[in-house]
mmCIF file of the C-alpha atoms, coordinates in Angstrom:
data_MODEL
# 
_entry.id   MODEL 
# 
loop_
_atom_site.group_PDB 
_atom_site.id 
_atom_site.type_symbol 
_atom_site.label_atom_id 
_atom_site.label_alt_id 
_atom_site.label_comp_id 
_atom_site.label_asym_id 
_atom_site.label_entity_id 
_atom_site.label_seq_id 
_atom_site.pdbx_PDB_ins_code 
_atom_site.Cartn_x 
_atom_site.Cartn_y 
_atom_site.Cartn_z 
_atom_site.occupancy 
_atom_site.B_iso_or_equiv 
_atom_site.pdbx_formal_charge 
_atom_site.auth_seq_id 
_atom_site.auth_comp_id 
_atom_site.auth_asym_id 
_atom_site.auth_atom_id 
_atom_site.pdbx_PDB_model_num 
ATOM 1   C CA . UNK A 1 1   ? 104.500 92.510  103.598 1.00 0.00 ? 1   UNK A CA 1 
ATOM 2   C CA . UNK A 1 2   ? 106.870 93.825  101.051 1.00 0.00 ? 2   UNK A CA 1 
ATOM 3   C CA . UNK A 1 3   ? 108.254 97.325  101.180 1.00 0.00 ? 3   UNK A CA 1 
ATOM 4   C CA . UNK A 1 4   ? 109.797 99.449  98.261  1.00 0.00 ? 4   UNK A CA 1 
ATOM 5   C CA . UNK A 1 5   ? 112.200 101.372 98.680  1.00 0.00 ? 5   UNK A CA 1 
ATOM 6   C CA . UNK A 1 6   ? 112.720 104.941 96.485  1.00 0.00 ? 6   UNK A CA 1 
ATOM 7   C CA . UNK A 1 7   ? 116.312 106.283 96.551  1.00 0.00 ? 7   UNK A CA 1 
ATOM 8   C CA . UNK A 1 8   ? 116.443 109.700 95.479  1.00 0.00 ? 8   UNK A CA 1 
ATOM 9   C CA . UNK A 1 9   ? 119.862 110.973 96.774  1.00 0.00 ? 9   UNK A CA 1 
ATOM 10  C CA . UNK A 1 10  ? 120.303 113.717 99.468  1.00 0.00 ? 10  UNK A CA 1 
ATOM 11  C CA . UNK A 1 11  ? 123.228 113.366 102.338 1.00 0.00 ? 11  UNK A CA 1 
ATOM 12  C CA . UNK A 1 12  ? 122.482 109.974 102.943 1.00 0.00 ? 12  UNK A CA 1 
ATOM 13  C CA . UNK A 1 13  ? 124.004 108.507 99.861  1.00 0.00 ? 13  UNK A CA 1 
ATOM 14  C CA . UNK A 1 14  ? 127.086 111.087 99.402  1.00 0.00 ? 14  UNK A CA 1 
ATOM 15  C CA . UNK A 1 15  ? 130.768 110.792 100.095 1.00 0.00 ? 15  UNK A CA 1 
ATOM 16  C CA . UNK A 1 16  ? 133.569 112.957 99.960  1.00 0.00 ? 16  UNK A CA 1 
ATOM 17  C CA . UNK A 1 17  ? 136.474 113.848 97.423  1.00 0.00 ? 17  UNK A CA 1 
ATOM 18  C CA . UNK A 1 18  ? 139.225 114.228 99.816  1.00 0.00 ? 18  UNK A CA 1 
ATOM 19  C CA . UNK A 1 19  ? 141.385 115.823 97.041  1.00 0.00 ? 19  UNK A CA 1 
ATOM 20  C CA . UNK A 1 20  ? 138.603 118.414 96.116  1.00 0.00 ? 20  UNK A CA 1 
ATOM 21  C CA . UNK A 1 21  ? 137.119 118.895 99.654  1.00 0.00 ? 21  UNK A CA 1 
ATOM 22  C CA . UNK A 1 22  ? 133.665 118.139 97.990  1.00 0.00 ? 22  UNK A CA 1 
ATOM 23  C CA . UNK A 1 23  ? 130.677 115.781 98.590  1.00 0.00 ? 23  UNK A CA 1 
ATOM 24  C CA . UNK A 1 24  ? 129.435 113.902 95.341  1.00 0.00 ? 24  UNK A CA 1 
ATOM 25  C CA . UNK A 1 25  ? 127.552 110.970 94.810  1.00 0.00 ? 25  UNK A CA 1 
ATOM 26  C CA . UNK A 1 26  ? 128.428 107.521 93.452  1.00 0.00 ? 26  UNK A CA 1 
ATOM 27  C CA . UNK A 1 27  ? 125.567 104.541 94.238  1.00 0.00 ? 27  UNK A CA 1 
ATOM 28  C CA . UNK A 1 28  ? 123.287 104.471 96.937  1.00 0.00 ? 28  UNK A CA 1 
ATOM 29  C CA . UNK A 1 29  ? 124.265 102.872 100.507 1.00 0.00 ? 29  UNK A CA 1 
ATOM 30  C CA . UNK A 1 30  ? 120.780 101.654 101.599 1.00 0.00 ? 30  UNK A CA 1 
ATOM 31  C CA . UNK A 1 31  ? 121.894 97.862  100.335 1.00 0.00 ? 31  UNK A CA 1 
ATOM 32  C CA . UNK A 1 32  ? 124.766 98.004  102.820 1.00 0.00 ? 32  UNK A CA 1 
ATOM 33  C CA . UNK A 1 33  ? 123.005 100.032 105.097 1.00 0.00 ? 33  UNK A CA 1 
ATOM 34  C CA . UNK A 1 34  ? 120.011 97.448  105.258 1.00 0.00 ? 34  UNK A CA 1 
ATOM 35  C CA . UNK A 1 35  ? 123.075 93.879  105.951 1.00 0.00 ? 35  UNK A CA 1 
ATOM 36  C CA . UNK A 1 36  ? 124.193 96.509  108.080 1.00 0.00 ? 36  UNK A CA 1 
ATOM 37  C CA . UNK A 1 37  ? 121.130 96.570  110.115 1.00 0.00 ? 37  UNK A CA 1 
ATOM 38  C CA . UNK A 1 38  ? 120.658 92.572  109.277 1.00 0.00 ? 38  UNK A CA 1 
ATOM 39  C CA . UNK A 1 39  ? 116.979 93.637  108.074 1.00 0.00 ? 39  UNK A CA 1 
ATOM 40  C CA . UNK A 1 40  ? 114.787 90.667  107.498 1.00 0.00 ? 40  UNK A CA 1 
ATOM 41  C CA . UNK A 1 41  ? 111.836 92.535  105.994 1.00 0.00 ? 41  UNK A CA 1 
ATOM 42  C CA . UNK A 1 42  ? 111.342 92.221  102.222 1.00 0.00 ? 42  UNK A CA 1 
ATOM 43  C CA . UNK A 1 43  ? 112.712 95.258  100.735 1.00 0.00 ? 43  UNK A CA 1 
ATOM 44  C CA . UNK A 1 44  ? 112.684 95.925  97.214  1.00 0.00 ? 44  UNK A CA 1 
ATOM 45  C CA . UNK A 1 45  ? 115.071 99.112  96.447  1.00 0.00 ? 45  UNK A CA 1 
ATOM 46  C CA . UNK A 1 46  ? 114.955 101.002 93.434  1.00 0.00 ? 46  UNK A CA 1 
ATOM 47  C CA . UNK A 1 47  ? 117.263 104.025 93.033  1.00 0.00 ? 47  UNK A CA 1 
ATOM 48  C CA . UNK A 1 48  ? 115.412 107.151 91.029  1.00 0.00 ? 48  UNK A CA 1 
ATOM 49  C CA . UNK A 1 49  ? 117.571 109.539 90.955  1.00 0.00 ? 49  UNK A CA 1 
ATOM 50  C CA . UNK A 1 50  ? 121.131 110.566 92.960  1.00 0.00 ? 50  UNK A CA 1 
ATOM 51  C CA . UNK A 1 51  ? 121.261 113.781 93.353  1.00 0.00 ? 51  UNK A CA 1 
ATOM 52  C CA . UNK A 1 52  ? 121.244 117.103 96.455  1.00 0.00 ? 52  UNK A CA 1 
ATOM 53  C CA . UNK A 1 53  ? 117.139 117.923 96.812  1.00 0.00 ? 53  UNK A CA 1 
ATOM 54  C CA . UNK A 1 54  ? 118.074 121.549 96.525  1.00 0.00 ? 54  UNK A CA 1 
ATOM 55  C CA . UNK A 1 55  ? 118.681 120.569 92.919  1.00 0.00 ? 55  UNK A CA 1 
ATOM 56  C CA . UNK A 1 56  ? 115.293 118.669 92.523  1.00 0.00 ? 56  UNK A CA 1 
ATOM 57  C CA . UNK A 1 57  ? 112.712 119.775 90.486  1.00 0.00 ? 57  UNK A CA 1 
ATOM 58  C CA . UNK A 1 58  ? 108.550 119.900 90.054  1.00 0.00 ? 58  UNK A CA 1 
ATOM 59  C CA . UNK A 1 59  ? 109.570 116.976 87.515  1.00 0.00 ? 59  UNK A CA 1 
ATOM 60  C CA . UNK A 1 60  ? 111.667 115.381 89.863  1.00 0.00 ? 60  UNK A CA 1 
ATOM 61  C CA . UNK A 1 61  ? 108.684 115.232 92.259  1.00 0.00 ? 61  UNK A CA 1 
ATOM 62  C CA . UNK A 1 62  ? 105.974 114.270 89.657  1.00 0.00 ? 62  UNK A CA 1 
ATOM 63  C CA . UNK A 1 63  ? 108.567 111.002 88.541  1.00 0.00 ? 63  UNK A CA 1 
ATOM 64  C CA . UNK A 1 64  ? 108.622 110.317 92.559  1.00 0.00 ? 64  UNK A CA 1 
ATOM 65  C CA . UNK A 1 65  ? 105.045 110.151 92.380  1.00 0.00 ? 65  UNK A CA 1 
ATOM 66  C CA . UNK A 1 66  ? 104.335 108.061 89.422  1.00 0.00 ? 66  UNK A CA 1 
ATOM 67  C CA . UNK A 1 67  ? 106.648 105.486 90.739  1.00 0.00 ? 67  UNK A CA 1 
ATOM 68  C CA . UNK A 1 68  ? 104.746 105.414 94.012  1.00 0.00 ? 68  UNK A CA 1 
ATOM 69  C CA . UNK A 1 69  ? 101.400 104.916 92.111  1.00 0.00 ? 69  UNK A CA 1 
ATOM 70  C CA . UNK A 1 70  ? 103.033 102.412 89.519  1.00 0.00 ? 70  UNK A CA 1 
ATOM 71  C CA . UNK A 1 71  ? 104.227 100.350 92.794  1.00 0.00 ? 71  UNK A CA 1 
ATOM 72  C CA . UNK A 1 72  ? 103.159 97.301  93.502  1.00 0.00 ? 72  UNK A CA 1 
ATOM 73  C CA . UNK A 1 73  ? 103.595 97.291  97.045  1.00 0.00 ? 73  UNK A CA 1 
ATOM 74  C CA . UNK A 1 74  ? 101.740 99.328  99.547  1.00 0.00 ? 74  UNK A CA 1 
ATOM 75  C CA . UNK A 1 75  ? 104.199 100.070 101.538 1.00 0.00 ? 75  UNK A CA 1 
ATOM 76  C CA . UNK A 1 76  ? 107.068 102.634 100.262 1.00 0.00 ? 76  UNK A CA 1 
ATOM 77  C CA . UNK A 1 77  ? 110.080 104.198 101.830 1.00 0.00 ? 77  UNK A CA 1 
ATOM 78  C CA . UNK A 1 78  ? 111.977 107.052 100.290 1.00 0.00 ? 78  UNK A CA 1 
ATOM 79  C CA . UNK A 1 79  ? 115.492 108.225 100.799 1.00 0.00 ? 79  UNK A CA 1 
ATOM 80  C CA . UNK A 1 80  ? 115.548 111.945 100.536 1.00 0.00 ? 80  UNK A CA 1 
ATOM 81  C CA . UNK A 1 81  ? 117.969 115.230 100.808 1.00 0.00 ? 81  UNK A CA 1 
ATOM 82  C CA . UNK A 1 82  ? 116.585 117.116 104.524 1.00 0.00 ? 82  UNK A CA 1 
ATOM 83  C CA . UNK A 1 83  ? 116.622 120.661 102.994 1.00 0.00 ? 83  UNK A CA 1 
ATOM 84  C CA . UNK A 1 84  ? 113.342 119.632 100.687 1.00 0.00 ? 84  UNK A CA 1 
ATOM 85  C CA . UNK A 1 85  ? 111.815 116.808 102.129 1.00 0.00 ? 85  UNK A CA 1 
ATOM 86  C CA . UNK A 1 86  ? 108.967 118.549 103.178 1.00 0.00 ? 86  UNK A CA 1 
ATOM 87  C CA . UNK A 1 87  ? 108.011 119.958 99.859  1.00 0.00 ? 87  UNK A CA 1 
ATOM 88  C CA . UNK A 1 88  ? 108.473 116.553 98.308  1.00 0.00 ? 88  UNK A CA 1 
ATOM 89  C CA . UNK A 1 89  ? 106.244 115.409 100.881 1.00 0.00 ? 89  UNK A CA 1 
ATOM 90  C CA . UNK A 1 90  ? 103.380 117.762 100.759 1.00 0.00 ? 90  UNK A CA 1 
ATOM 91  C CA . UNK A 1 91  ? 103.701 117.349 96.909  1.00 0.00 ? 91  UNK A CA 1 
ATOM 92  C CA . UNK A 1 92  ? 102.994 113.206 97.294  1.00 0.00 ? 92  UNK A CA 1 
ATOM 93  C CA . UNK A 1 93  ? 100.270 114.174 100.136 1.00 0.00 ? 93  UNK A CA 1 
ATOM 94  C CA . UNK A 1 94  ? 97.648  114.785 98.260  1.00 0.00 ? 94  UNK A CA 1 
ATOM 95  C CA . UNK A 1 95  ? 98.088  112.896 95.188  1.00 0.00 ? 95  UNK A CA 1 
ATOM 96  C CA . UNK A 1 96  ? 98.599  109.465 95.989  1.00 0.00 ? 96  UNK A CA 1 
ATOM 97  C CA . UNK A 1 97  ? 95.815  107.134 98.064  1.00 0.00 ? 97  UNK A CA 1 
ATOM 98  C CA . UNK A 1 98  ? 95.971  103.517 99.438  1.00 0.00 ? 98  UNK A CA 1 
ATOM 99  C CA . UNK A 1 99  ? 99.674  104.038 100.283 1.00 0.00 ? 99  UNK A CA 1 
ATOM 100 C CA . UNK A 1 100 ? 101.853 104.787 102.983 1.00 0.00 ? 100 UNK A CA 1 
ATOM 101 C CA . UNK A 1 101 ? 104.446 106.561 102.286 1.00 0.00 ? 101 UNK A CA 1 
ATOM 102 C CA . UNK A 1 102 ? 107.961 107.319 104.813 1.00 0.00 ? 102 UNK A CA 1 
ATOM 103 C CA . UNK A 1 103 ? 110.275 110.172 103.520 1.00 0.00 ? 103 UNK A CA 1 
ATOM 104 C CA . UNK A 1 104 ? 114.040 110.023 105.749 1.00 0.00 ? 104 UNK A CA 1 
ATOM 105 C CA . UNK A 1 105 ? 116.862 110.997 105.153 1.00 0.00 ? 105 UNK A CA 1 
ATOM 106 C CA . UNK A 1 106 ? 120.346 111.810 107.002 1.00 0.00 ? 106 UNK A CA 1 
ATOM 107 C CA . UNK A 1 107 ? 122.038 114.895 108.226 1.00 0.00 ? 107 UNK A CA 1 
ATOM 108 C CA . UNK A 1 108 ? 125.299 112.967 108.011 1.00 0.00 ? 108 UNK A CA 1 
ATOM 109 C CA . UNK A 1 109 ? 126.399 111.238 104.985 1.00 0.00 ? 109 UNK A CA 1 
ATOM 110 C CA . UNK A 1 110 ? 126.593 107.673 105.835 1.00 0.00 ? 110 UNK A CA 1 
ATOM 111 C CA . UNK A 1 111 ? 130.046 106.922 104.811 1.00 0.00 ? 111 UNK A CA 1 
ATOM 112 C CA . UNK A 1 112 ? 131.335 109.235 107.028 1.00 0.00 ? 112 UNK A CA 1 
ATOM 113 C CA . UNK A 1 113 ? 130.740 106.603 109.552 1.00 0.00 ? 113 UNK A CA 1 
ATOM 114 C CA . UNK A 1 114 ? 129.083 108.560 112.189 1.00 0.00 ? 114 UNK A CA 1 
ATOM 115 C CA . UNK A 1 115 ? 125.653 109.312 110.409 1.00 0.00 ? 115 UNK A CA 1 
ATOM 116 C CA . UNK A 1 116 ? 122.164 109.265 111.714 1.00 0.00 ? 116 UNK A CA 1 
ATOM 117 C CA . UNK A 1 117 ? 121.391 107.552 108.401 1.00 0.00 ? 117 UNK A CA 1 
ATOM 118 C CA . UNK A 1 118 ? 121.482 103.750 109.433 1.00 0.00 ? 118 UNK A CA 1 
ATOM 119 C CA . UNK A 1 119 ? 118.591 104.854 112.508 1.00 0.00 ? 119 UNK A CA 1 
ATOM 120 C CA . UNK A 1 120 ? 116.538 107.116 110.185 1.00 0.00 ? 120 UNK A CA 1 
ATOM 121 C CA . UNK A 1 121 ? 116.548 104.347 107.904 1.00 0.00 ? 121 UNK A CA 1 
ATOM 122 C CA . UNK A 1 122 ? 115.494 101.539 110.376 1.00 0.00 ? 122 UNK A CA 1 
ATOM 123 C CA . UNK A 1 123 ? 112.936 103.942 112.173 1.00 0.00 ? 123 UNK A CA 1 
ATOM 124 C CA . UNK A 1 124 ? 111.327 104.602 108.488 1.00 0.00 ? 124 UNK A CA 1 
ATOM 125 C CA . UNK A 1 125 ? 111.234 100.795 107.784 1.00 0.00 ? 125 UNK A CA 1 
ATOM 126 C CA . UNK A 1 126 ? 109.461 100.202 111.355 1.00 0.00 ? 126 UNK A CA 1 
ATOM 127 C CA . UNK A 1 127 ? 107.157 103.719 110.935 1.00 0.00 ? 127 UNK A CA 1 
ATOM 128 C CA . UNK A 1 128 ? 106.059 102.523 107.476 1.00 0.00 ? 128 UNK A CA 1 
ATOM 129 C CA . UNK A 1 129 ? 104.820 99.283  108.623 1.00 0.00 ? 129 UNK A CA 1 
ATOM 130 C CA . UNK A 1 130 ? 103.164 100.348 111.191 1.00 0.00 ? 130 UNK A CA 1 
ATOM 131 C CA . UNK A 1 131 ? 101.031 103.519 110.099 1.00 0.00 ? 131 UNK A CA 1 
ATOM 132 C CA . UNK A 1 132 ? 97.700  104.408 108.453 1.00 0.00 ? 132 UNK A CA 1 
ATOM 133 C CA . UNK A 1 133 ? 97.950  105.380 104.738 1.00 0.00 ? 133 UNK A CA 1 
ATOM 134 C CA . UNK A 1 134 ? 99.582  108.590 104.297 1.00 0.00 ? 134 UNK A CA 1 
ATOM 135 C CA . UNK A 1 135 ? 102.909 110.539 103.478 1.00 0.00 ? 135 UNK A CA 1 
ATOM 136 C CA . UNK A 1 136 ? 105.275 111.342 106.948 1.00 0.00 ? 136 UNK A CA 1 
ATOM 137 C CA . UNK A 1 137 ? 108.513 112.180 107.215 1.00 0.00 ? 137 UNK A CA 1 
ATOM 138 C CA . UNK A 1 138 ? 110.153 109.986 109.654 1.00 0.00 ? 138 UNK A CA 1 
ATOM 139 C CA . UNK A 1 139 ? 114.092 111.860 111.462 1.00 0.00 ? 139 UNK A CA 1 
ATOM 140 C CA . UNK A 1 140 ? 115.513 110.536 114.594 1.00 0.00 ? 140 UNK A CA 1 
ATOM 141 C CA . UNK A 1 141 ? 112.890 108.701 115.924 1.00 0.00 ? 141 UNK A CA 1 
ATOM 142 C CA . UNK A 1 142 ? 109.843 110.832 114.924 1.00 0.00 ? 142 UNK A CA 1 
# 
């Protein structure tokens, strides 16, 4: 069973300008994130888009679903910004059939060292594998 995974930005894949006391983003952590973890599951990670999901769009959204249509697998996984997930999620609901579908994301940002990103992450990898077709959002645990 291969699983793809949509990176889409949020706090799980900033970092922090010391100098400038602001968060920004650079490239996405779920590679590291998934040696980290020493996943053995077939992940396939594509990165859509970087940025905070306050910023994200109705055409943001639309290219998140298309890609989960266009996907071959069945199984997807998408990092996502907390403060919209659920709108991203009730936008995929809907729309998209024979797929499940895990939104998580982090309220830490992983390089901070301390995040709840590396369990979100594993818990959506397990979650996605195991439920019926359908969009959830998956956050500590649940």
């Amino acid at each position: 069973m291969s699983i793809r995974v949509f990176v889409t930005g949020g706090t799980f894949d900033k970092e922090y300008n010391e100098l400038a006391g602001t968060l920004f983003f650079k490239t996405t952590h779920v590679p590291e994130m998934l040696a980290l973890g020493r996943c053995k599951v077939d992940v396939d990670v594509q990165t859509l888009m970087m940025i905070d999901s306050l910023d994200m769009t109705d055409a943001d959204r639309a290219l998140i679903l298309e890609h989960c249509r266009r996907a071959r697998e069945e199984r997807i996984v998408i990092t996502h910004g907390t403060d919209t997930m659920e709108v991203t999620a009730r936008a995929l609901g809907p729309r998209l059939r024979g797929k499940t579908v895990v939104l998580t994301g982090a309220m830490v940002p992983y390089k901070f060292g301390s995040s709840d990103g590396l369990f979100n992450l594993g818990s959506a990898l397990a979650f996605v594998q195991a439920l019926p077709h359908g969009v959830y959002v998956v956050m500590n645990g649940r």
